[in-house]
Amino acid sequence: MEDYEGDSKHGTMPVTTDKVETDAKIEVSTGMVEEGSLHHSRKEKPSRAHIFTEFTSLLLFVIGSSFYMDISVEDYKWALELLSLPTWVMVADDDATLYAYIAENDDHIYADDYIPNMQMRGAPVSRYQIVFLVGSLCFALSGLLDIFNERDLWNIFRLLAGGFGVASAVFINGNDFHLSNIFNLISVHCYLMDSLTLFRHDRCCAVTVEAGTWTKHHLLFADFLYFTGSVIDIVCSYLWVFDSTSDWDVTLTIFAIIGSISWLICSLIYMWAFFKDDYDEDGPKPRRLSSLIIDSVRRHKTSRYDAQESQESDVAADAAK
């Protein structure tokens, strides 16, 4: 169906109504979202720098979740080790007896996993402490990159969570272990706020943007895993702060492992969503890293094919002469 509109030079020009409706639909769908997101449709096509920065943020999220998983397993090993201690060690009033016994009888847990030649003011550095610090730093950098990419201060919660996690890791050895637990308690509350922020943003985009089924369901499921893991960590952290016997609770460390597994699965879903362009044809389709790689390979193949075809044409022309 065609309509006509006036033109000062050429009189009337045909305008396809279907095209106008399509343009209006695209305008409405793109106008609903003002800011970019970790894994959502955007109003404007993101630059390559934005895409690679986004990928780096997600990669840091995966690495941080993996490191947190590692320290959760170490906590479980530590709880099992404490349960196997003899009674005379358990009833001792000082920590020196406990750590002396562990140093003499077991060198496979983080309590005696100190790094040689890395001591400051008599506080040795352990592998557990380094893993905890690097994992927290990964989350802090991920939040910082998201703030830079999306210009959204709501992402500051992940930056704060990682920062308090770094502080917790600094005080984890020595006599400041209780202070480490307090910093960790603040950190996991910030992670909970970050999960709620992502859930709000993903739910909003899933409703307002013509996104595919994968985005509407699986990303929200990933946000739910992030939220669930944060709630579990908060409960465990309160017990570690206010209950001095919680270090002996194997069940508590198992729940901590479940929470860290939830985070790890969540981070992998986020990364998968980054590489998966699953949007409706009518909606905007962002330029992901996967799209850039595929386009680059296609351009390379096309250029080789064109060069080969041009060479064959030149040979045929020379033969005709």
PDB file of C-alpha atoms in Angstrom:
ATOM      1  CA  MET A   1       0.000   0.000   0.000  1.00  0.00           C
ATOM      2  CA  GLU A   2       1.391   3.433  -0.934  1.00  0.00           C
ATOM      3  CA  ASP A   3       0.599   6.982   0.227  1.00  0.00           C
ATOM      4  CA  TYR A   4       1.825  10.253  -1.290  1.00  0.00           C
ATOM      5  CA  GLU A   5       3.377  13.286   0.249  1.00  0.00           C
ATOM      6  CA  GLY A   6       4.303  16.600  -1.282  1.00  0.00           C
ATOM      7  CA  ASP A   7       7.789  17.550  -2.420  1.00  0.00           C
ATOM      8  CA  SER A   8       8.772  21.057  -3.504  1.00  0.00           C
ATOM      9  CA  LYS A   9      10.852  19.895  -6.456  1.00  0.00           C
ATOM     10  CA  HIS A  10       9.301  16.679  -7.699  1.00  0.00           C
ATOM     11  CA  GLY A  11       5.607  17.055  -6.821  1.00  0.00           C
ATOM     12  CA  THR A  12       4.488  13.854  -5.127  1.00  0.00           C
ATOM     13  CA  MET A  13       6.702  11.007  -4.060  1.00  0.00           C
ATOM     14  CA  PRO A  14       5.440   7.531  -3.115  1.00  0.00           C
ATOM     15  CA  VAL A  15       6.009   6.532   0.495  1.00  0.00           C
ATOM     16  CA  THR A  16       5.535   2.919   1.538  1.00  0.00           C
ATOM     17  CA  THR A  17       3.250   2.717   4.546  1.00  0.00           C
ATOM     18  CA  ASP A  18       4.807  -0.564   5.703  1.00  0.00           C
ATOM     19  CA  LYS A  19       8.209   1.094   5.819  1.00  0.00           C
ATOM     20  CA  VAL A  20       6.868   3.974   7.884  1.00  0.00           C
ATOM     21  CA  GLU A  21       5.284   1.554  10.327  1.00  0.00           C
ATOM     22  CA  THR A  22       8.506  -0.444  10.562  1.00  0.00           C
ATOM     23  CA  ASP A  23      10.551   2.697  11.198  1.00  0.00           C
ATOM     24  CA  ALA A  24       8.087   3.766  13.879  1.00  0.00           C
ATOM     25  CA  LYS A  25       8.310   0.336  15.512  1.00  0.00           C
ATOM     26  CA  ILE A  26      12.102   0.469  15.577  1.00  0.00           C
ATOM     27  CA  GLU A  27      12.013   4.026  16.923  1.00  0.00           C
ATOM     28  CA  VAL A  28       9.701   3.023  19.754  1.00  0.00           C
ATOM     29  CA  SER A  29      11.678  -0.099  20.637  1.00  0.00           C
ATOM     30  CA  THR A  30      14.999   1.737  20.698  1.00  0.00           C
ATOM     31  CA  GLY A  31      13.639   4.700  22.570  1.00  0.00           C
ATOM     32  CA  MET A  32      12.669   2.673  25.587  1.00  0.00           C
ATOM     33  CA  VAL A  33      16.225   2.135  26.780  1.00  0.00           C
ATOM     34  CA  GLU A  34      18.466   5.113  27.428  1.00  0.00           C
ATOM     35  CA  GLU A  35      21.532   3.411  28.838  1.00  0.00           C
ATOM     36  CA  GLY A  36      23.574   0.388  27.819  1.00  0.00           C
ATOM     37  CA  SER A  37      23.830  -2.740  29.863  1.00  0.00           C
ATOM     38  CA  LEU A  38      26.095  -5.691  30.423  1.00  0.00           C
ATOM     39  CA  HIS A  39      23.948  -7.864  28.195  1.00  0.00           C
ATOM     40  CA  HIS A  40      21.035  -5.844  26.796  1.00  0.00           C
ATOM     41  CA  SER A  41      19.993  -4.143  23.598  1.00  0.00           C
ATOM     42  CA  ARG A  42      21.239  -0.586  23.297  1.00  0.00           C
ATOM     43  CA  LYS A  43      19.863   2.531  21.725  1.00  0.00           C
ATOM     44  CA  GLU A  44      23.081   3.082  19.810  1.00  0.00           C
ATOM     45  CA  LYS A  45      25.531   0.604  18.376  1.00  0.00           C
ATOM     46  CA  PRO A  46      28.360   0.200  20.922  1.00  0.00           C
ATOM     47  CA  SER A  47      31.934   0.845  19.878  1.00  0.00           C
ATOM     48  CA  ARG A  48      34.579  -1.842  19.775  1.00  0.00           C
ATOM     49  CA  ALA A  49      36.277  -0.351  22.820  1.00  0.00           C
ATOM     50  CA  HIS A  50      32.973  -0.595  24.689  1.00  0.00           C
ATOM     51  CA  ILE A  51      32.548  -4.230  23.673  1.00  0.00           C
ATOM     52  CA  PHE A  52      36.058  -5.280  24.706  1.00  0.00           C
ATOM     53  CA  THR A  53      35.734  -3.391  27.985  1.00  0.00           C
ATOM     54  CA  GLU A  54      32.434  -5.143  28.625  1.00  0.00           C
ATOM     55  CA  PHE A  55      34.046  -8.499  27.901  1.00  0.00           C
ATOM     56  CA  THR A  56      36.873  -7.708  30.327  1.00  0.00           C
ATOM     57  CA  SER A  57      34.348  -6.849  33.039  1.00  0.00           C
ATOM     58  CA  LEU A  58      32.514 -10.147  32.573  1.00  0.00           C
ATOM     59  CA  LEU A  59      35.790 -12.081  32.504  1.00  0.00           C
ATOM     60  CA  LEU A  60      36.797 -10.495  35.816  1.00  0.00           C
ATOM     61  CA  PHE A  61      33.391 -11.500  37.203  1.00  0.00           C
ATOM     62  CA  VAL A  62      34.041 -15.123  36.204  1.00  0.00           C
ATOM     63  CA  ILE A  63      37.575 -15.113  37.654  1.00  0.00           C
ATOM     64  CA  GLY A  64      36.416 -13.539  40.910  1.00  0.00           C
ATOM     65  CA  SER A  65      33.620 -16.093  41.271  1.00  0.00           C
ATOM     66  CA  SER A  66      36.092 -18.918  40.633  1.00  0.00           C
ATOM     67  CA  PHE A  67      38.456 -17.633  43.319  1.00  0.00           C
ATOM     68  CA  TYR A  68      35.600 -17.279  45.807  1.00  0.00           C
ATOM     69  CA  MET A  69      34.673 -20.868  45.029  1.00  0.00           C
ATOM     70  CA  ASP A  70      38.237 -21.893  45.837  1.00  0.00           C
ATOM     71  CA  ILE A  71      38.280 -20.221  49.247  1.00  0.00           C
ATOM     72  CA  SER A  72      34.878 -21.731  50.086  1.00  0.00           C
ATOM     73  CA  VAL A  73      36.351 -25.178  49.496  1.00  0.00           C
ATOM     74  CA  GLU A  74      39.338 -24.238  51.673  1.00  0.00           C
ATOM     75  CA  ASP A  75      36.945 -23.194  54.458  1.00  0.00           C
ATOM     76  CA  TYR A  76      35.294 -26.605  54.201  1.00  0.00           C
ATOM     77  CA  LYS A  77      38.679 -28.327  54.498  1.00  0.00           C
ATOM     78  CA  TRP A  78      39.513 -26.144  57.487  1.00  0.00           C
ATOM     79  CA  ALA A  79      36.275 -27.089  59.264  1.00  0.00           C
ATOM     80  CA  LEU A  80      36.975 -30.780  58.685  1.00  0.00           C
ATOM     81  CA  GLU A  81      40.494 -30.299  60.024  1.00  0.00           C
ATOM     82  CA  LEU A  82      39.222 -28.669  63.192  1.00  0.00           C
ATOM     83  CA  LEU A  83      36.836 -31.561  63.811  1.00  0.00           C
ATOM     84  CA  SER A  84      39.745 -34.003  63.677  1.00  0.00           C
ATOM     85  CA  LEU A  85      41.816 -32.188  66.313  1.00  0.00           C
ATOM     86  CA  PRO A  86      42.491 -33.975  69.624  1.00  0.00           C
ATOM     87  CA  THR A  87      40.764 -32.791  72.780  1.00  0.00           C
ATOM     88  CA  TRP A  88      43.887 -31.314  74.422  1.00  0.00           C
ATOM     89  CA  VAL A  89      44.324 -28.986  71.461  1.00  0.00           C
ATOM     90  CA  MET A  90      40.676 -27.999  71.424  1.00  0.00           C
ATOM     91  CA  VAL A  91      40.580 -27.041  75.118  1.00  0.00           C
ATOM     92  CA  ALA A  92      43.770 -24.973  74.955  1.00  0.00           C
ATOM     93  CA  ASP A  93      43.237 -21.298  75.799  1.00  0.00           C
ATOM     94  CA  ASP A  94      45.677 -19.899  73.252  1.00  0.00           C
ATOM     95  CA  ASP A  95      45.725 -20.050  69.460  1.00  0.00           C
ATOM     96  CA  ALA A  96      49.446 -20.829  69.485  1.00  0.00           C
ATOM     97  CA  THR A  97      48.768 -24.407  70.588  1.00  0.00           C
ATOM     98  CA  LEU A  98      46.292 -24.903  67.754  1.00  0.00           C
ATOM     99  CA  TYR A  99      48.523 -23.498  65.021  1.00  0.00           C
ATOM    100  CA  ALA A 100      51.597 -25.265  66.360  1.00  0.00           C
ATOM    101  CA  TYR A 101      49.782 -28.579  66.183  1.00  0.00           C
ATOM    102  CA  ILE A 102      48.574 -27.884  62.642  1.00  0.00           C
ATOM    103  CA  ALA A 103      52.054 -26.854  61.539  1.00  0.00           C
ATOM    104  CA  GLU A 104      53.507 -30.104  62.822  1.00  0.00           C
ATOM    105  CA  ASN A 105      50.815 -32.473  61.589  1.00  0.00           C
ATOM    106  CA  ASP A 106      49.292 -31.023  58.450  1.00  0.00           C
ATOM    107  CA  ASP A 107      50.562 -28.740  55.707  1.00  0.00           C
ATOM    108  CA  HIS A 108      47.692 -29.046  53.255  1.00  0.00           C
ATOM    109  CA  ILE A 109      45.299 -26.425  54.594  1.00  0.00           C
ATOM    110  CA  TYR A 110      45.404 -22.671  54.356  1.00  0.00           C
ATOM    111  CA  ALA A 111      46.277 -22.170  58.059  1.00  0.00           C
ATOM    112  CA  ASP A 112      49.797 -23.415  57.287  1.00  0.00           C
ATOM    113  CA  ASP A 113      49.830 -22.439  53.622  1.00  0.00           C
ATOM    114  CA  TYR A 114      52.106 -19.448  54.099  1.00  0.00           C
ATOM    115  CA  ILE A 115      54.182 -18.063  51.252  1.00  0.00           C
ATOM    116  CA  PRO A 116      57.910 -18.083  52.090  1.00  0.00           C
ATOM    117  CA  ASN A 117      59.790 -14.765  52.183  1.00  0.00           C
ATOM    118  CA  MET A 118      56.532 -12.760  52.230  1.00  0.00           C
ATOM    119  CA  GLN A 119      56.224 -11.511  55.785  1.00  0.00           C
ATOM    120  CA  MET A 120      55.437  -8.025  57.015  1.00  0.00           C
ATOM    121  CA  ARG A 121      55.456  -7.059  60.703  1.00  0.00           C
ATOM    122  CA  GLY A 122      55.334 -10.696  61.698  1.00  0.00           C
ATOM    123  CA  ALA A 123      52.108 -11.407  59.778  1.00  0.00           C
ATOM    124  CA  PRO A 124      52.808 -14.093  57.168  1.00  0.00           C
ATOM    125  CA  VAL A 125      50.927 -14.128  53.876  1.00  0.00           C
ATOM    126  CA  SER A 126      49.042 -17.308  52.987  1.00  0.00           C
ATOM    127  CA  ARG A 127      47.789 -18.659  49.698  1.00  0.00           C
ATOM    128  CA  TYR A 128      44.235 -18.357  51.053  1.00  0.00           C
ATOM    129  CA  GLN A 129      44.780 -14.657  51.674  1.00  0.00           C
ATOM    130  CA  ILE A 130      46.174 -14.056  48.187  1.00  0.00           C
ATOM    131  CA  VAL A 131      43.313 -15.903  46.480  1.00  0.00           C
ATOM    132  CA  PHE A 132      40.765 -13.967  48.542  1.00  0.00           C
ATOM    133  CA  LEU A 133      42.446 -10.640  47.773  1.00  0.00           C
ATOM    134  CA  VAL A 134      42.763 -11.258  44.020  1.00  0.00           C
ATOM    135  CA  GLY A 135      39.169 -12.495  43.775  1.00  0.00           C
ATOM    136  CA  SER A 136      37.862  -9.405  45.567  1.00  0.00           C
ATOM    137  CA  LEU A 137      40.024  -7.172  43.400  1.00  0.00           C
ATOM    138  CA  CYS A 138      38.525  -8.769  40.276  1.00  0.00           C
ATOM    139  CA  PHE A 139      35.022  -7.871  41.448  1.00  0.00           C
ATOM    140  CA  ALA A 140      36.101  -4.312  42.270  1.00  0.00           C
ATOM    141  CA  LEU A 141      37.618  -3.822  38.807  1.00  0.00           C
ATOM    142  CA  SER A 142      34.522  -5.361  37.196  1.00  0.00           C
ATOM    143  CA  GLY A 143      32.320  -2.810  38.949  1.00  0.00           C
ATOM    144  CA  LEU A 144      34.655   0.019  37.971  1.00  0.00           C
ATOM    145  CA  LEU A 145      34.550  -0.998  34.298  1.00  0.00           C
ATOM    146  CA  ASP A 146      30.747  -1.205  34.394  1.00  0.00           C
ATOM    147  CA  ILE A 147      30.543   2.311  35.827  1.00  0.00           C
ATOM    148  CA  PHE A 148      32.825   3.531  33.038  1.00  0.00           C
ATOM    149  CA  ASN A 149      30.878   1.678  30.336  1.00  0.00           C
ATOM    150  CA  GLU A 150      27.320   2.400  31.358  1.00  0.00           C
ATOM    151  CA  ARG A 151      27.668   5.685  33.260  1.00  0.00           C
ATOM    152  CA  ASP A 152      25.417   4.165  35.920  1.00  0.00           C
ATOM    153  CA  LEU A 153      26.333   4.765  39.563  1.00  0.00           C
ATOM    154  CA  TRP A 154      24.199   1.802  40.639  1.00  0.00           C
ATOM    155  CA  ASN A 155      27.180  -0.365  39.623  1.00  0.00           C
ATOM    156  CA  ILE A 156      29.130   1.177  42.497  1.00  0.00           C
ATOM    157  CA  PHE A 157      27.854  -1.595  44.780  1.00  0.00           C
ATOM    158  CA  ARG A 158      30.100  -4.167  43.089  1.00  0.00           C
ATOM    159  CA  LEU A 159      33.039  -1.786  43.357  1.00  0.00           C
ATOM    160  CA  LEU A 160      32.365  -1.294  47.073  1.00  0.00           C
ATOM    161  CA  ALA A 161      31.851  -5.032  47.588  1.00  0.00           C
ATOM    162  CA  GLY A 162      35.201  -5.811  46.020  1.00  0.00           C
ATOM    163  CA  GLY A 163      36.886  -3.041  48.011  1.00  0.00           C
ATOM    164  CA  PHE A 164      35.589  -4.314  51.354  1.00  0.00           C
ATOM    165  CA  GLY A 165      36.557  -7.821  50.235  1.00  0.00           C
ATOM    166  CA  VAL A 166      40.129  -6.627  49.698  1.00  0.00           C
ATOM    167  CA  ALA A 167      40.097  -5.095  53.188  1.00  0.00           C
ATOM    168  CA  SER A 168      38.822  -8.387  54.594  1.00  0.00           C
ATOM    169  CA  ALA A 169      41.636 -10.267  52.874  1.00  0.00           C
ATOM    170  CA  VAL A 170      44.266  -7.886  54.285  1.00  0.00           C
ATOM    171  CA  PHE A 171      43.225  -8.607  57.890  1.00  0.00           C
ATOM    172  CA  ILE A 172      42.564 -12.326  57.490  1.00  0.00           C
ATOM    173  CA  ASN A 173      45.863 -13.401  59.077  1.00  0.00           C
ATOM    174  CA  GLY A 174      47.147 -12.476  62.509  1.00  0.00           C
ATOM    175  CA  ASN A 175      45.093 -11.119  65.388  1.00  0.00           C
ATOM    176  CA  ASP A 176      42.609  -9.144  63.263  1.00  0.00           C
ATOM    177  CA  PHE A 177      40.553 -12.094  62.054  1.00  0.00           C
ATOM    178  CA  HIS A 178      37.365 -10.713  63.644  1.00  0.00           C
ATOM    179  CA  LEU A 179      37.879  -7.420  61.806  1.00  0.00           C
ATOM    180  CA  SER A 180      38.273  -9.426  58.590  1.00  0.00           C
ATOM    181  CA  ASN A 181      34.884 -11.050  59.199  1.00  0.00           C
ATOM    182  CA  ILE A 182      33.285  -7.625  59.742  1.00  0.00           C
ATOM    183  CA  PHE A 183      34.649  -6.300  56.449  1.00  0.00           C
ATOM    184  CA  ASN A 184      33.445  -9.470  54.748  1.00  0.00           C
ATOM    185  CA  LEU A 185      29.967  -8.937  56.225  1.00  0.00           C
ATOM    186  CA  ILE A 186      29.830  -5.432  54.730  1.00  0.00           C
ATOM    187  CA  SER A 187      31.122  -6.785  51.427  1.00  0.00           C
ATOM    188  CA  VAL A 188      28.428  -9.435  51.011  1.00  0.00           C
ATOM    189  CA  HIS A 189      25.716  -6.848  51.745  1.00  0.00           C
ATOM    190  CA  CYS A 190      27.084  -4.788  48.851  1.00  0.00           C
ATOM    191  CA  TYR A 191      26.997  -7.892  46.647  1.00  0.00           C
ATOM    192  CA  LEU A 192      23.338  -8.335  47.587  1.00  0.00           C
ATOM    193  CA  MET A 193      22.585  -4.756  46.514  1.00  0.00           C
ATOM    194  CA  ASP A 194      24.457  -5.354  43.255  1.00  0.00           C
ATOM    195  CA  SER A 195      22.362  -8.459  42.550  1.00  0.00           C
ATOM    196  CA  LEU A 196      19.153  -6.494  43.160  1.00  0.00           C
ATOM    197  CA  THR A 197      20.390  -3.760  40.823  1.00  0.00           C
ATOM    198  CA  LEU A 198      21.080  -6.255  38.044  1.00  0.00           C
ATOM    199  CA  PHE A 199      17.734  -7.961  38.591  1.00  0.00           C
ATOM    200  CA  ARG A 200      15.888  -4.631  38.383  1.00  0.00           C
ATOM    201  CA  HIS A 201      17.755  -3.641  35.235  1.00  0.00           C
ATOM    202  CA  ASP A 202      17.342  -7.018  33.533  1.00  0.00           C
ATOM    203  CA  ARG A 203      13.653  -7.227  34.388  1.00  0.00           C
ATOM    204  CA  CYS A 204      13.078  -3.698  33.073  1.00  0.00           C
ATOM    205  CA  CYS A 205      14.869  -4.422  29.800  1.00  0.00           C
ATOM    206  CA  ALA A 206      13.166  -7.803  29.395  1.00  0.00           C
ATOM    207  CA  VAL A 207       9.783  -6.069  29.639  1.00  0.00           C
ATOM    208  CA  THR A 208      10.447  -2.946  27.577  1.00  0.00           C
ATOM    209  CA  VAL A 209      12.805  -4.221  24.891  1.00  0.00           C
ATOM    210  CA  GLU A 210      11.791  -6.659  22.156  1.00  0.00           C
ATOM    211  CA  ALA A 211      14.352  -9.156  23.353  1.00  0.00           C
ATOM    212  CA  GLY A 212      14.489 -12.867  22.708  1.00  0.00           C
ATOM    213  CA  THR A 213      13.246 -15.582  25.019  1.00  0.00           C
ATOM    214  CA  TRP A 214      16.778 -16.361  26.172  1.00  0.00           C
ATOM    215  CA  THR A 215      17.273 -12.847  27.500  1.00  0.00           C
ATOM    216  CA  LYS A 216      13.897 -12.737  29.202  1.00  0.00           C
ATOM    217  CA  HIS A 217      14.337 -15.949  31.169  1.00  0.00           C
ATOM    218  CA  HIS A 218      17.920 -17.113  31.473  1.00  0.00           C
ATOM    219  CA  LEU A 219      19.427 -13.762  32.424  1.00  0.00           C
ATOM    220  CA  LEU A 220      16.796 -13.321  35.107  1.00  0.00           C
ATOM    221  CA  PHE A 221      17.655 -16.826  36.322  1.00  0.00           C
ATOM    222  CA  ALA A 222      21.323 -15.787  36.512  1.00  0.00           C
ATOM    223  CA  ASP A 223      20.345 -12.724  38.548  1.00  0.00           C
ATOM    224  CA  PHE A 224      18.345 -14.984  40.866  1.00  0.00           C
ATOM    225  CA  LEU A 225      21.425 -17.184  41.380  1.00  0.00           C
ATOM    226  CA  TYR A 226      23.492 -14.101  42.175  1.00  0.00           C
ATOM    227  CA  PHE A 227      20.855 -12.959  44.680  1.00  0.00           C
ATOM    228  CA  THR A 228      20.556 -16.419  46.266  1.00  0.00           C
ATOM    229  CA  GLY A 229      24.312 -16.781  46.656  1.00  0.00           C
ATOM    230  CA  SER A 230      24.509 -13.328  48.246  1.00  0.00           C
ATOM    231  CA  VAL A 231      21.767 -14.156  50.767  1.00  0.00           C
ATOM    232  CA  ILE A 232      23.551 -17.390  51.719  1.00  0.00           C
ATOM    233  CA  ASP A 233      26.829 -15.503  52.172  1.00  0.00           C
ATOM    234  CA  ILE A 234      25.118 -12.901  54.365  1.00  0.00           C
ATOM    235  CA  VAL A 235      23.689 -15.566  56.676  1.00  0.00           C
ATOM    236  CA  CYS A 236      27.062 -17.311  56.918  1.00  0.00           C
ATOM    237  CA  SER A 237      28.865 -14.010  57.522  1.00  0.00           C
ATOM    238  CA  TYR A 238      26.593 -13.043  60.414  1.00  0.00           C
ATOM    239  CA  LEU A 239      27.316 -16.380  62.069  1.00  0.00           C
ATOM    240  CA  TRP A 240      31.066 -15.991  61.509  1.00  0.00           C
ATOM    241  CA  VAL A 241      30.986 -12.529  63.109  1.00  0.00           C
ATOM    242  CA  PHE A 242      28.762 -13.202  66.122  1.00  0.00           C
ATOM    243  CA  ASP A 243      29.373 -16.915  66.763  1.00  0.00           C
ATOM    244  CA  SER A 244      32.950 -17.827  67.614  1.00  0.00           C
ATOM    245  CA  THR A 245      32.212 -21.545  67.188  1.00  0.00           C
ATOM    246  CA  SER A 246      30.921 -21.214  63.615  1.00  0.00           C
ATOM    247  CA  ASP A 247      34.369 -22.048  62.224  1.00  0.00           C
ATOM    248  CA  TRP A 248      33.757 -25.609  63.395  1.00  0.00           C
ATOM    249  CA  ASP A 249      30.448 -25.933  61.573  1.00  0.00           C
ATOM    250  CA  VAL A 250      30.921 -28.096  58.479  1.00  0.00           C
ATOM    251  CA  THR A 251      27.286 -27.579  57.450  1.00  0.00           C
ATOM    252  CA  LEU A 252      27.855 -23.828  57.341  1.00  0.00           C
ATOM    253  CA  THR A 253      30.838 -24.217  55.027  1.00  0.00           C
ATOM    254  CA  ILE A 254      28.773 -26.467  52.753  1.00  0.00           C
ATOM    255  CA  PHE A 255      26.183 -23.703  52.434  1.00  0.00           C
ATOM    256  CA  ALA A 256      29.014 -21.286  51.650  1.00  0.00           C
ATOM    257  CA  ILE A 257      30.119 -23.589  48.825  1.00  0.00           C
ATOM    258  CA  ILE A 258      26.549 -23.667  47.491  1.00  0.00           C
ATOM    259  CA  GLY A 259      26.505 -19.868  47.491  1.00  0.00           C
ATOM    260  CA  SER A 260      29.806 -19.639  45.629  1.00  0.00           C
ATOM    261  CA  ILE A 261      28.600 -22.213  43.079  1.00  0.00           C
ATOM    262  CA  SER A 262      25.535 -20.028  42.472  1.00  0.00           C
ATOM    263  CA  TRP A 263      27.809 -17.068  41.772  1.00  0.00           C
ATOM    264  CA  LEU A 264      30.004 -19.079  39.433  1.00  0.00           C
ATOM    265  CA  ILE A 265      27.034 -20.373  37.410  1.00  0.00           C
ATOM    266  CA  CYS A 266      25.641 -16.840  37.296  1.00  0.00           C
ATOM    267  CA  SER A 267      28.914 -15.447  35.923  1.00  0.00           C
ATOM    268  CA  LEU A 268      29.083 -18.156  33.247  1.00  0.00           C
ATOM    269  CA  ILE A 269      25.514 -17.361  32.125  1.00  0.00           C
ATOM    270  CA  TYR A 270      26.439 -13.673  31.880  1.00  0.00           C
ATOM    271  CA  MET A 271      29.442 -14.564  29.746  1.00  0.00           C
ATOM    272  CA  TRP A 272      27.348 -16.863  27.554  1.00  0.00           C
ATOM    273  CA  ALA A 273      24.796 -14.091  27.087  1.00  0.00           C
ATOM    274  CA  PHE A 274      27.577 -11.793  25.930  1.00  0.00           C
ATOM    275  CA  PHE A 275      28.481 -14.130  23.074  1.00  0.00           C
ATOM    276  CA  LYS A 276      24.892 -15.019  22.193  1.00  0.00           C
ATOM    277  CA  ASP A 277      22.968 -12.547  19.999  1.00  0.00           C
ATOM    278  CA  ASP A 278      19.469 -13.879  20.592  1.00  0.00           C
ATOM    279  CA  TYR A 279      17.164 -10.993  19.764  1.00  0.00           C
ATOM    280  CA  ASP A 280      14.029 -10.691  17.667  1.00  0.00           C
ATOM    281  CA  GLU A 281      14.487  -9.472  14.121  1.00  0.00           C
ATOM    282  CA  ASP A 282      12.290  -6.436  14.788  1.00  0.00           C
ATOM    283  CA  GLY A 283      14.341  -5.314  17.760  1.00  0.00           C
ATOM    284  CA  PRO A 284      17.796  -3.717  17.842  1.00  0.00           C
ATOM    285  CA  LYS A 285      20.691  -6.126  17.668  1.00  0.00           C
ATOM    286  CA  PRO A 286      23.936  -5.008  19.345  1.00  0.00           C
ATOM    287  CA  ARG A 287      27.392  -5.612  17.950  1.00  0.00           C
ATOM    288  CA  ARG A 288      28.890  -8.169  20.284  1.00  0.00           C
ATOM    289  CA  LEU A 289      32.432  -9.446  20.332  1.00  0.00           C
ATOM    290  CA  SER A 290      31.261 -12.649  18.666  1.00  0.00           C
ATOM    291  CA  SER A 291      29.679 -10.639  15.841  1.00  0.00           C
ATOM    292  CA  LEU A 292      32.885  -8.678  15.314  1.00  0.00           C
ATOM    293  CA  ILE A 293      34.928 -11.880  15.110  1.00  0.00           C
ATOM    294  CA  ILE A 294      32.484 -13.498  12.668  1.00  0.00           C
ATOM    295  CA  ASP A 295      32.352 -10.361  10.503  1.00  0.00           C
ATOM    296  CA  SER A 296      36.138 -10.167  10.467  1.00  0.00           C
ATOM    297  CA  VAL A 297      36.416 -13.785   9.277  1.00  0.00           C
ATOM    298  CA  ARG A 298      33.769 -13.204   6.612  1.00  0.00           C
ATOM    299  CA  ARG A 299      35.510 -10.079   5.344  1.00  0.00           C
ATOM    300  CA  HIS A 300      38.789 -11.970   5.179  1.00  0.00           C
ATOM    301  CA  LYS A 301      37.206 -14.802   3.177  1.00  0.00           C
ATOM    302  CA  THR A 302      35.434 -12.337   0.882  1.00  0.00           C
ATOM    303  CA  SER A 303      38.622 -10.396   0.194  1.00  0.00           C
ATOM    304  CA  ARG A 304      40.478 -13.619  -0.634  1.00  0.00           C
ATOM    305  CA  TYR A 305      37.661 -14.716  -2.934  1.00  0.00           C
ATOM    306  CA  ASP A 306      37.593 -11.329  -4.698  1.00  0.00           C
ATOM    307  CA  ALA A 307      41.367 -11.365  -5.140  1.00  0.00           C
ATOM    308  CA  GLN A 308      41.259 -14.888  -6.571  1.00  0.00           C
ATOM    309  CA  GLU A 309      38.401 -13.978  -8.915  1.00  0.00           C
ATOM    310  CA  SER A 310      40.239 -10.854 -10.087  1.00  0.00           C
ATOM    311  CA  GLN A 311      43.371 -12.888 -10.739  1.00  0.00           C
ATOM    312  CA  GLU A 312      41.409 -15.440 -12.778  1.00  0.00           C
ATOM    313  CA  SER A 313      39.806 -12.638 -14.792  1.00  0.00           C
ATOM    314  CA  ASP A 314      43.220 -11.165 -15.573  1.00  0.00           C
ATOM    315  CA  VAL A 315      44.500 -14.560 -16.689  1.00  0.00           C
ATOM    316  CA  ALA A 316      41.449 -15.049 -18.909  1.00  0.00           C
ATOM    317  CA  ALA A 317      41.898 -11.583 -20.418  1.00  0.00           C
ATOM    318  CA  ASP A 318      45.566 -12.261 -21.158  1.00  0.00           C
ATOM    319  CA  ALA A 319      44.642 -15.594 -22.763  1.00  0.00           C
ATOM    320  CA  ALA A 320      42.034 -13.879 -24.971  1.00  0.00           C
ATOM    321  CA  LYS A 321      44.641 -11.447 -26.262  1.00  0.00           C
TER     322      LYS A 321
END
